Coordinates of C-alpha atoms and ligand atoms in Angstrom, one line a residue:
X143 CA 0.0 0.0 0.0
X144 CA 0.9 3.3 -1.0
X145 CA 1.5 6.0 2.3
X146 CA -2.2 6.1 3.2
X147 CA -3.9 10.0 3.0
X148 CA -5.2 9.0 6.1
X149 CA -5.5 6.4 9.3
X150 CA -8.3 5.0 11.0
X151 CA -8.2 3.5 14.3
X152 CA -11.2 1.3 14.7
X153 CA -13.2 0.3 17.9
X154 CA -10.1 0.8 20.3
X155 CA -11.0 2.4 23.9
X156 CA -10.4 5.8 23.6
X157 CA -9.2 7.4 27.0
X158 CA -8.6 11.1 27.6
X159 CA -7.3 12.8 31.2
X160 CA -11.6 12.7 31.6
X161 CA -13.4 10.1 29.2
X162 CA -13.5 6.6 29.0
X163 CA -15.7 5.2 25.3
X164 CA -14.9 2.8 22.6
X165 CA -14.9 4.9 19.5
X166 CA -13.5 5.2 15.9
X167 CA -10.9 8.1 15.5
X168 CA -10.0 9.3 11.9
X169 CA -6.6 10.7 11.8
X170 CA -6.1 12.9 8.9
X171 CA -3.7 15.9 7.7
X172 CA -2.1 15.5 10.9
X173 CA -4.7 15.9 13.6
X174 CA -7.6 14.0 14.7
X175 CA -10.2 14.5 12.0
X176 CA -13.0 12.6 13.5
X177 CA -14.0 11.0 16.5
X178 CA -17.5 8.7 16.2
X179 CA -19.2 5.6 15.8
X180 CA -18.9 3.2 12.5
X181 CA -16.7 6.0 10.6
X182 CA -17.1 5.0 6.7
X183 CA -14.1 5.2 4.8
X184 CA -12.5 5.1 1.3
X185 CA -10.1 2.1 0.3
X186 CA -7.2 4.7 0.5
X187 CA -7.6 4.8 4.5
X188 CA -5.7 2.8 6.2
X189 CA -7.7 1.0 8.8
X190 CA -6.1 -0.5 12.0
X191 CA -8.7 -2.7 14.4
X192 CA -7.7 -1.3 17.6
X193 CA -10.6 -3.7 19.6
X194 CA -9.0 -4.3 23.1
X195 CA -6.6 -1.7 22.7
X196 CA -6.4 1.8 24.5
X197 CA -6.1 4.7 22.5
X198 CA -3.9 7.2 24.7
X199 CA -2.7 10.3 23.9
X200 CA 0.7 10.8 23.0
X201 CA 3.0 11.0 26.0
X202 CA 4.3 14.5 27.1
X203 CA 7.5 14.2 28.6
X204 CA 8.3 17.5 30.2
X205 CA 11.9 17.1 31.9
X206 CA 14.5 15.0 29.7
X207 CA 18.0 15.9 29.1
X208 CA 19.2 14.9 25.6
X209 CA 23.0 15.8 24.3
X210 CA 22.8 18.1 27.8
X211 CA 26.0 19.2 29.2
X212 CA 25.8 18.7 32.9
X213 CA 29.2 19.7 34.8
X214 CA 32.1 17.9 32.9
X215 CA 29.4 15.4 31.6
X216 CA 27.5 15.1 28.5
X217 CA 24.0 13.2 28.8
X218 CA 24.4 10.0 26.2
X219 CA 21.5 10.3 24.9
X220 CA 21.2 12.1 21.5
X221 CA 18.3 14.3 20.6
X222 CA 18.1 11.2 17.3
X223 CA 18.6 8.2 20.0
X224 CA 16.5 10.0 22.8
X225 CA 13.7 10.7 20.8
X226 CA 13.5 7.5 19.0
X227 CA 13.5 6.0 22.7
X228 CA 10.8 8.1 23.3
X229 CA 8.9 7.4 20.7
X230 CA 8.7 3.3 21.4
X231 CA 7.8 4.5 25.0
X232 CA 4.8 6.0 23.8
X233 CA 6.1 9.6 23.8
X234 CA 5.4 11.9 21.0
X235 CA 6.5 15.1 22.6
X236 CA 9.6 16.3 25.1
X237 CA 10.7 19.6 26.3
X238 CA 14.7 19.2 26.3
X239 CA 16.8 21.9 28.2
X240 CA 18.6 24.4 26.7
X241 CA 21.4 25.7 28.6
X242 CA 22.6 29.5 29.1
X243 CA 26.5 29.6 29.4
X244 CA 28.3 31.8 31.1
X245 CA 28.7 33.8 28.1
X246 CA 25.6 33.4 26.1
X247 CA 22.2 34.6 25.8
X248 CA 19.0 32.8 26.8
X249 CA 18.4 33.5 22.8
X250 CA 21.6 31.8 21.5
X251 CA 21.1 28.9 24.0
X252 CA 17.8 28.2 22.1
X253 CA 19.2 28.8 18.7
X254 CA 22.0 26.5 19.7
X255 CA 19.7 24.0 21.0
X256 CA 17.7 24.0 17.4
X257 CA 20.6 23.9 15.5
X258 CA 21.0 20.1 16.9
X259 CA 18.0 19.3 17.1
X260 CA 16.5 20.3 13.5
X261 CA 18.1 17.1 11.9
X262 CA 18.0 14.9 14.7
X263 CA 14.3 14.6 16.5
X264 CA 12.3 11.9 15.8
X265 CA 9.4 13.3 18.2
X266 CA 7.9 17.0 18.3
X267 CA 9.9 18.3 21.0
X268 CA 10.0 22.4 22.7
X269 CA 12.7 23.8 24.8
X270 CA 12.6 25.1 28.7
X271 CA 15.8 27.3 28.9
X272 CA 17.9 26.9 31.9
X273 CA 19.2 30.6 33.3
X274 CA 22.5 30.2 35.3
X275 CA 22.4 34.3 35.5
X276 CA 20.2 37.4 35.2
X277 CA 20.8 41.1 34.6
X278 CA 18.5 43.2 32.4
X279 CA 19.7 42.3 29.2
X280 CA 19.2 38.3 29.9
X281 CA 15.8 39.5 31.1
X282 CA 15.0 41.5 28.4
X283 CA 16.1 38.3 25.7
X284 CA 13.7 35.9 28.0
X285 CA 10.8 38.4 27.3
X286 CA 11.7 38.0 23.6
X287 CA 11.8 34.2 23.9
X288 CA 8.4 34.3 25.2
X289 CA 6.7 36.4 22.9
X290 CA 8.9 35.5 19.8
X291 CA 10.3 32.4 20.1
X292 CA 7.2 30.2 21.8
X293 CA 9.7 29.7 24.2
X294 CA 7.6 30.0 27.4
X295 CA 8.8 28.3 30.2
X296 CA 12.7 28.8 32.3
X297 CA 14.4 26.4 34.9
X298 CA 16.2 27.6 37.4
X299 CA 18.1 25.9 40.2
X300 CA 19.2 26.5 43.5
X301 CA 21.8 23.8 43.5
X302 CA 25.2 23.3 42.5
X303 CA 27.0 26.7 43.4
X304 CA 29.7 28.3 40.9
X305 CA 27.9 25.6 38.1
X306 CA 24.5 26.1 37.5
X307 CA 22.9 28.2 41.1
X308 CA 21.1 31.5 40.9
X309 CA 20.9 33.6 44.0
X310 CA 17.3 34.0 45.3
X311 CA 16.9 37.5 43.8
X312 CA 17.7 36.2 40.3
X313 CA 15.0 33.6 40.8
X314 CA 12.7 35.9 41.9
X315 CA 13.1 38.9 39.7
X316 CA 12.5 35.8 36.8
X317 CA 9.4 34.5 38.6
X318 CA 8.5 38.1 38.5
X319 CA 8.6 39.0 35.0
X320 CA 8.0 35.2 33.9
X321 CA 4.6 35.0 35.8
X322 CA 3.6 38.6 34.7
X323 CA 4.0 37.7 31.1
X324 CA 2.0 34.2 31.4
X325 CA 5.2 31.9 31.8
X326 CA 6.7 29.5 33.7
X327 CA 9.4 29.2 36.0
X328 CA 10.7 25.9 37.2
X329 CA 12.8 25.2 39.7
X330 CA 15.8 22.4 41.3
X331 CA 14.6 22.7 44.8
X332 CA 17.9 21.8 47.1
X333 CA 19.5 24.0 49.2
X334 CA 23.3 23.9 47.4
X335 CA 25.7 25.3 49.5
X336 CA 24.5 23.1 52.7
X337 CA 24.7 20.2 50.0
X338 CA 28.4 21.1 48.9
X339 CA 29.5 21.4 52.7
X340 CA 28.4 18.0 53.1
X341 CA 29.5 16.7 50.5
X342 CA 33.2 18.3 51.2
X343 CA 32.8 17.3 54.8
X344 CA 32.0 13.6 53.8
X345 CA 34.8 13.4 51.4
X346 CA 37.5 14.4 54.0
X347 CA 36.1 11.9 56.1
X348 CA 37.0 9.4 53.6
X349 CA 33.5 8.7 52.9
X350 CA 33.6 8.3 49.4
X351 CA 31.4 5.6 48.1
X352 CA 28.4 6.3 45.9
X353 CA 25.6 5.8 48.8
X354 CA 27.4 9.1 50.0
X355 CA 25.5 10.4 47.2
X356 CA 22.5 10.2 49.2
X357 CA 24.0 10.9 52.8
X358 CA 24.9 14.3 51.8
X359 CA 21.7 15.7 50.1
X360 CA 19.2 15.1 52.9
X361 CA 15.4 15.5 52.4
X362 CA 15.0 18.4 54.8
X363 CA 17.6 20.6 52.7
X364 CA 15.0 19.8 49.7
X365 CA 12.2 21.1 51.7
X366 CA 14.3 24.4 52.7
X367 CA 14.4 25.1 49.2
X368 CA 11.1 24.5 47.8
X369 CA 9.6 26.3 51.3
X370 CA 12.2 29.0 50.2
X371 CA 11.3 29.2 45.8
X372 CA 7.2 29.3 47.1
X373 CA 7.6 32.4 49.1
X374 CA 9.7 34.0 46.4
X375 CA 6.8 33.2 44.2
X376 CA 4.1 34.6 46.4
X377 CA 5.7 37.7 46.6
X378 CA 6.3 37.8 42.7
X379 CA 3.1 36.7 42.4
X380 CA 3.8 34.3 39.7
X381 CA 2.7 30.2 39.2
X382 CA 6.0 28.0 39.9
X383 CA 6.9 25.0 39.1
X384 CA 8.8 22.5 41.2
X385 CA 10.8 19.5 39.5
X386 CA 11.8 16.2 40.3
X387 CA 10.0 16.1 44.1
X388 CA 11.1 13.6 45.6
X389 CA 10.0 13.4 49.7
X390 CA 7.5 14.4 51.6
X391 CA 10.1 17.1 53.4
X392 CA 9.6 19.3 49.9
X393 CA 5.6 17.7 49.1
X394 CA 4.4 18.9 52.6
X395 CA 5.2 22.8 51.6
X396 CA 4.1 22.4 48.3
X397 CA 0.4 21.0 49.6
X398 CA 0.3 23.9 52.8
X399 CA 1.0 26.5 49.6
X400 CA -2.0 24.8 47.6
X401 CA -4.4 24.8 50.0
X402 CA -3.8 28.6 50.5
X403 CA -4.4 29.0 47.3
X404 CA -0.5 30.0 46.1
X405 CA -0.4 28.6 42.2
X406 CA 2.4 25.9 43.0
X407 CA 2.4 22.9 40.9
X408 CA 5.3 20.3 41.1
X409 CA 6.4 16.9 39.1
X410 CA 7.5 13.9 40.4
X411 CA 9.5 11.2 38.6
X412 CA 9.3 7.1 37.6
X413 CA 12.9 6.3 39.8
X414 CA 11.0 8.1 43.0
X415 CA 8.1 5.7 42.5
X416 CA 9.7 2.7 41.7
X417 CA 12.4 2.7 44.2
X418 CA 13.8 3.5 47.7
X419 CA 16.5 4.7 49.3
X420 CA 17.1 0.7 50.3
X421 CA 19.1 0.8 46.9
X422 CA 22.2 3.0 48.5
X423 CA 23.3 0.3 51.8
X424 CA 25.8 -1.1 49.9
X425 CA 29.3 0.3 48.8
X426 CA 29.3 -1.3 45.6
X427 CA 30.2 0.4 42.8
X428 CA 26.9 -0.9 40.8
X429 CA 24.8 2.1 43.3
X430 CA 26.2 4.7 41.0
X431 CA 23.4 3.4 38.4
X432 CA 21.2 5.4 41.6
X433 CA 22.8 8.5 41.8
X434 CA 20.5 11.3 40.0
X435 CA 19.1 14.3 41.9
X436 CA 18.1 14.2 44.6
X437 CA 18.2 10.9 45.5
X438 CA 15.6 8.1 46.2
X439 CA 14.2 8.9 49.5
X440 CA 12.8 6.5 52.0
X441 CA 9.4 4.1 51.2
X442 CA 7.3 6.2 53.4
X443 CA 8.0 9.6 51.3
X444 CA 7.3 7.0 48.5
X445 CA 3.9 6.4 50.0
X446 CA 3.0 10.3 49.7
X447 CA 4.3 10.8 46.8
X448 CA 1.2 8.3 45.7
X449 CA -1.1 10.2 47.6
X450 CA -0.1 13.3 46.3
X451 CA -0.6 12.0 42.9
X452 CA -4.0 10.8 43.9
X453 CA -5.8 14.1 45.3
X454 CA -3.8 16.5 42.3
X455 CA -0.7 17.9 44.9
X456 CA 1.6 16.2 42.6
X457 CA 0.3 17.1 39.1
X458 CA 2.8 15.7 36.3
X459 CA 5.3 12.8 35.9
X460 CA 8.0 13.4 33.9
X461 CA 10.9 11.2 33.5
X462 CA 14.0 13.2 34.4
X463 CA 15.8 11.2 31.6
X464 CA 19.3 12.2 32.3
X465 CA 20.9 9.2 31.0
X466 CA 24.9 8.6 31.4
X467 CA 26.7 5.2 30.7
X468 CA 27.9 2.8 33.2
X469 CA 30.2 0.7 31.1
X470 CA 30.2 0.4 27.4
X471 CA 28.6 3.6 26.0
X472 CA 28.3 5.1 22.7
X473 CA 29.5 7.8 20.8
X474 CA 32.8 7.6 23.2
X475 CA 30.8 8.3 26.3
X476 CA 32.0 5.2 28.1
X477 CA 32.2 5.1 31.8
X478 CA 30.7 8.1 32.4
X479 CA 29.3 6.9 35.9
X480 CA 32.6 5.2 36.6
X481 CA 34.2 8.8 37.3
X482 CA 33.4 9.0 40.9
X483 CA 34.2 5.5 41.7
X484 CA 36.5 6.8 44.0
X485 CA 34.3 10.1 44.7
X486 CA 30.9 10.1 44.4
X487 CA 30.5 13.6 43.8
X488 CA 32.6 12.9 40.4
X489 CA 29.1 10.7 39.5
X490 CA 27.0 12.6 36.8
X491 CA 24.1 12.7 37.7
X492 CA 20.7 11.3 36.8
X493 CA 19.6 8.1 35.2
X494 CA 17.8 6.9 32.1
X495 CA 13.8 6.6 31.9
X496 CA 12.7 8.0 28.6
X497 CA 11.4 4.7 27.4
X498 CA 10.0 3.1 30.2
X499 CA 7.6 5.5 32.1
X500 CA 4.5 4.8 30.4
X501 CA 4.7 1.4 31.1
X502 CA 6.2 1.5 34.2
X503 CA 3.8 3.7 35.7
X504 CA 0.7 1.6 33.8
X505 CA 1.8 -1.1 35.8
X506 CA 2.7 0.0 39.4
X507 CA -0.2 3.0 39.2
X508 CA -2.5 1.5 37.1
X509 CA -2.1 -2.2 37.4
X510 CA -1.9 -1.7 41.3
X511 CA -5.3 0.2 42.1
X512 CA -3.2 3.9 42.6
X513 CA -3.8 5.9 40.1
X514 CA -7.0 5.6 37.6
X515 CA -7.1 5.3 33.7
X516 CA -8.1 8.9 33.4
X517 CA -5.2 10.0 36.4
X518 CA -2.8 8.2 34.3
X519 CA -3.2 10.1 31.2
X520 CA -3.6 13.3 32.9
X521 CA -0.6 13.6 34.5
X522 CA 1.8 12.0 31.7
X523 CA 0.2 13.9 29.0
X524 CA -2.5 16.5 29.5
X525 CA -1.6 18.4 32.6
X526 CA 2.0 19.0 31.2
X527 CA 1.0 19.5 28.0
X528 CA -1.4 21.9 29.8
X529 CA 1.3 23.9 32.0
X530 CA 3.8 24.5 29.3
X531 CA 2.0 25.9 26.5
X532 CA 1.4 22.7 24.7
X533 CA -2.7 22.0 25.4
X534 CA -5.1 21.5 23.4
X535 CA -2.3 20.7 20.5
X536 CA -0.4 18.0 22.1
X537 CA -1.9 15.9 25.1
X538 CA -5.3 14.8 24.3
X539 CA -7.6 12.7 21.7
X540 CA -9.8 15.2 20.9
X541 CA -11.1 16.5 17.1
X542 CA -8.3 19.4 15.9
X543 CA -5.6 18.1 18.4
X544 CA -2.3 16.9 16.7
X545 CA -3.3 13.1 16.1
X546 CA -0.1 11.6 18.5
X547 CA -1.7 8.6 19.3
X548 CA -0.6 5.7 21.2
X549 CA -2.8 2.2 21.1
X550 CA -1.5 0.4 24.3
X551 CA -2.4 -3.3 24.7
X552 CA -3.5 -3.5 28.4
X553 CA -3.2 -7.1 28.3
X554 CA 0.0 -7.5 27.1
X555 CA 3.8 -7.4 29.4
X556 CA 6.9 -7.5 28.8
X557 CA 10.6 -7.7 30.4
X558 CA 12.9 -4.8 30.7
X559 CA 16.8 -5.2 29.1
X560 CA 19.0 -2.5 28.6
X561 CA 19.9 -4.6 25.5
X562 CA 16.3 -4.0 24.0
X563 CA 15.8 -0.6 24.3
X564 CA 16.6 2.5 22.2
X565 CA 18.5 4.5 23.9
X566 CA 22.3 5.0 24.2
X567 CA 22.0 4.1 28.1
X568 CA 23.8 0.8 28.7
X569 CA 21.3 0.1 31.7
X570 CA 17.9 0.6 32.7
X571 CA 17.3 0.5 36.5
X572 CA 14.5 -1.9 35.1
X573 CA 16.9 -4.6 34.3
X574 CA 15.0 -7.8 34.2
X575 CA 11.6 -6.7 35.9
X576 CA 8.6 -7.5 33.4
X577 CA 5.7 -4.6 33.3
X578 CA 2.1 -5.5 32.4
X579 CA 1.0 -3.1 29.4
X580 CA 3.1 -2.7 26.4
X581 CA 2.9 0.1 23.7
X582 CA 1.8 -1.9 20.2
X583 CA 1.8 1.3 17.6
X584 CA 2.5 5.2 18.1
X585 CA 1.6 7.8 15.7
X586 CA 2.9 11.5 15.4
X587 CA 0.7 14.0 13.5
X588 CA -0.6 10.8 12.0
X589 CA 2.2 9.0 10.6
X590 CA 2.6 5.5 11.8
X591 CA 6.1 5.8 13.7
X592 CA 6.0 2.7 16.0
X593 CA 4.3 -0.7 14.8
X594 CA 5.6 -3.2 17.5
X595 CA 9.3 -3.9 17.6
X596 CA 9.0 -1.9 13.9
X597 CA 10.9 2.1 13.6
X598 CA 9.2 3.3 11.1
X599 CA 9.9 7.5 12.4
X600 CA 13.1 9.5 10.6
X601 CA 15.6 11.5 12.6
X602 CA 14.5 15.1 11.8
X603 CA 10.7 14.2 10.9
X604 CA 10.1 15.8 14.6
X605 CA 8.9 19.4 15.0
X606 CA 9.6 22.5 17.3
X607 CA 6.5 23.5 18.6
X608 CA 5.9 26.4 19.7
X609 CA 4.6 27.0 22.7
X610 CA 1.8 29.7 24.4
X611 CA 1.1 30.8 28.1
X612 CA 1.0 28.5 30.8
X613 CA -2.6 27.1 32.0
X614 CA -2.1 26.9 35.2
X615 CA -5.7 26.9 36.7
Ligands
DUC916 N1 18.7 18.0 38.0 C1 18.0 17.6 36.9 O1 16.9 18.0 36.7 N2 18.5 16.7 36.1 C2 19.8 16.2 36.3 C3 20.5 16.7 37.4 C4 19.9 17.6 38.3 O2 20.4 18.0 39.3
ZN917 ZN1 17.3 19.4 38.7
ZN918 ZN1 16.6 17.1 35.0

């Protein structure tokens, strides 16, 4: 057959952030055309029977790191490998990080950023910008990127002094101006110069293994921070947005702030759901797989992070993809982990996910009685899509949207190998673990780009999309 003019997806179970129906959906020019019963079509249509099938919207992956220079590291992942990743994941669209050097412009970060991109995406994929430093010019270039560039959203992160921290008046004059002109600032909630005493103080001990990782980023140092990046945001009177929470020490300020009404919203991630801090009483070498930031926390901060995610405290999960090799590598990026071997605080940090959180999250949330069909959906594809710019385009079934669509076998499972996924990570923290639910086809704007273990997406057939205000209420 000839490429088909258009696709339909017959009598799969359509499932939106609020609906639940078994419906035919007509995808056509690149968005959803038509959403009904019995949909005639010509012989030109290609017709896939979707019949025990979900039919999800693409997944919005908000927070991944692709070809991301990180300290001395660069993330393996390229924006060709990452996306592709993505794509068999059930992922159609992620907002990758563009980074402000010392030297550059918000604006030449972005144009950087595009430059690698253009030929490489295989997903439709946006940019947040990460501002290491503000004067008047930088915040007269992130007004431009807003209004000009569909460039709407900014992290910022009180971590990592002399690297990547902004003082608390650099945040908060961008939460100011951000929030006034309908974006988005998000924030790396940790309090960094506690954290790099610590960390100093643990190394002249000798302590140098990689659980020290975890030893020397406490939970309360998390909750210091986000306590500390809401009040900022009350008094600039701007929405702000909190990535990668990971305990209850950080959740705890975030639901007081909500329940007085103070526009906070906050992300948590797969590796905070799926695992503990149990993972870190070992010295072994092999614990280095577990250092990303912050760290896994204990099972009880697990536990609210669930509830949280239940009763809409916790409103997106994004991956935190921030993949760096173990061993083997790719593209010369070998033993990237192995660094800090002998000093964990030479670890890059972050770990892979890209690939694995719609499934993983079908199965523990959804498989597991915690989070509902519609929950599931909502936060992995319509709420982010929703607070960064992207709704009604991207992260929904719904007639006019961009027709990403994902048919998901419910029934289906499968087991986790680094080996058989599509990224440049040599490991998955999933190694071995088989997940109920498997992704079966993905479409973006249309075209088929996933058919089983089948690529059928181009590096560069992705898309920058532009992006509008934040809907934050
Ligand atoms: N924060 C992130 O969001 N990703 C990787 C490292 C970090 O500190
Ligand atoms: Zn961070
Ligand atoms: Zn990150």
């Amino acid at each position: 057959m000839s490429t088909p003019v258009a696709t339909l997806i017959r009598n799969g179970r359509v499932i939106t952030a609020s609906d639940d129906y078994v419906a035919d959906v007509l995808l056509q020019n690149g968005v959803i055309h038509t959403i009904g019963q019995s949909i005639e079509v010509g012989p030109d249509v290609r017709v896939v029977d979707a019949t025990g099938l979900y039919v999800l919207p693409g997944g919005v992956d908000t927070h991944v790191h692709l070809e991301n220079v990180i300290g001395p590291s660069v993330t393996c992942d390229t924006f060709a490998s990452g996306t592709k990743a993505a794509a068999f994941g059930g992922t159609t669209t992620v907002v990758d990080f563009a980074l402000q050097t010392a030297t550059d412009s918000p604006l030449q970060a972005i144009a950087r950023a595009q430059r690698s991109a253009e030929s490489q995406v295989a997903v439709d994929y946006s940019l947040h910008v990460i501002v290491t430093r503000v004067d008047a010019q930088v915040l007269h270039d992130v007004r431009h990127a807003m209004h000009h560039e569909g460039v709407t959203s900014f992290k910022m992160f009180m971590a990592y002094p002399g690297i990547m921290m902004a003082d608390d008046a650099s945040i908060f004059r961008m939460l100011r101006q951000v929030g006034a002109d309908g974006g988005m600032v998000a924030l790396h909630a940790e309090n960094g110069t506690v954290i790099d005493l610590l960390i100093q103080e643990a190394l002249e001990a000798g302590h140098t293994s990689p659980r020290y990782h975890a030893l020397t980023r406490p939970a309360i140092m998390e909750g210091e921070a986000t306590h500390r990046g809401i009040r900022l945001a009350e008094l600039a009177q701007a929405p702000i947005y909190f990535v990668h929470v990971s305990s209850n020490e950080a959740l705890k300020h975030i639901v007081t702030a909500r329940a007085e009404g103070i526009p906070v919203f906050a992300e948590t991630c797969p590796h905070y759901l799926l695992f503990d801090d149990s993972v870190y009483h070992s010295d072994d070498v092999e614990i280095a797989k577990y250092v990303m930031t912050p760290p896994l926390r204990t099972s009880q901060d697990q536990k609210h992070l669930w509830r949280a995610l239940r009763y809409d405290d916790l409103q997106v999960i994004a991956t935190d993809h921030c993949p760096f090799c173990m061993k083997e590598g790719h593209l010369g990026y070998r033993m990237q982990k192995m660094r800090g071997k002998d000093d964990f605080s030479q670890i890059p940090n972050g770990a892979p996910g890209i690939e694995t959180r719609m499934v993983s999250l079908f199965d523990i949330g959804v498989m597991q009685g915690k989070l509902s069909l519609n929950r599931f959906v909502e936060l992995t594809a319509t709420t982010p899509a929703k607070l960064f710019g992207l709704f009604p385009k991207k992260g929904t079934i719904a007639v006019g949207s961009d027709a990403d669509v994902v048919l998901f076998d419910p029934a289906a499972s499968q087991t986790i190998h680094a080996h058989h996924l599509h990224g440049n990570c040599d490991y998955t923290l999933l190694e071995g673990r088989t997940l109920r639910g498997r992704v079966e086809k993905v479409f973006l704007r249309g075209e088929l780009i996933v058919d089983g273990p089948q690529w059928l997406g181009r590096a560069g057939m992705g898309r920058f999309v532009p992006r509008g205000q934040v809907r934050a209420f």
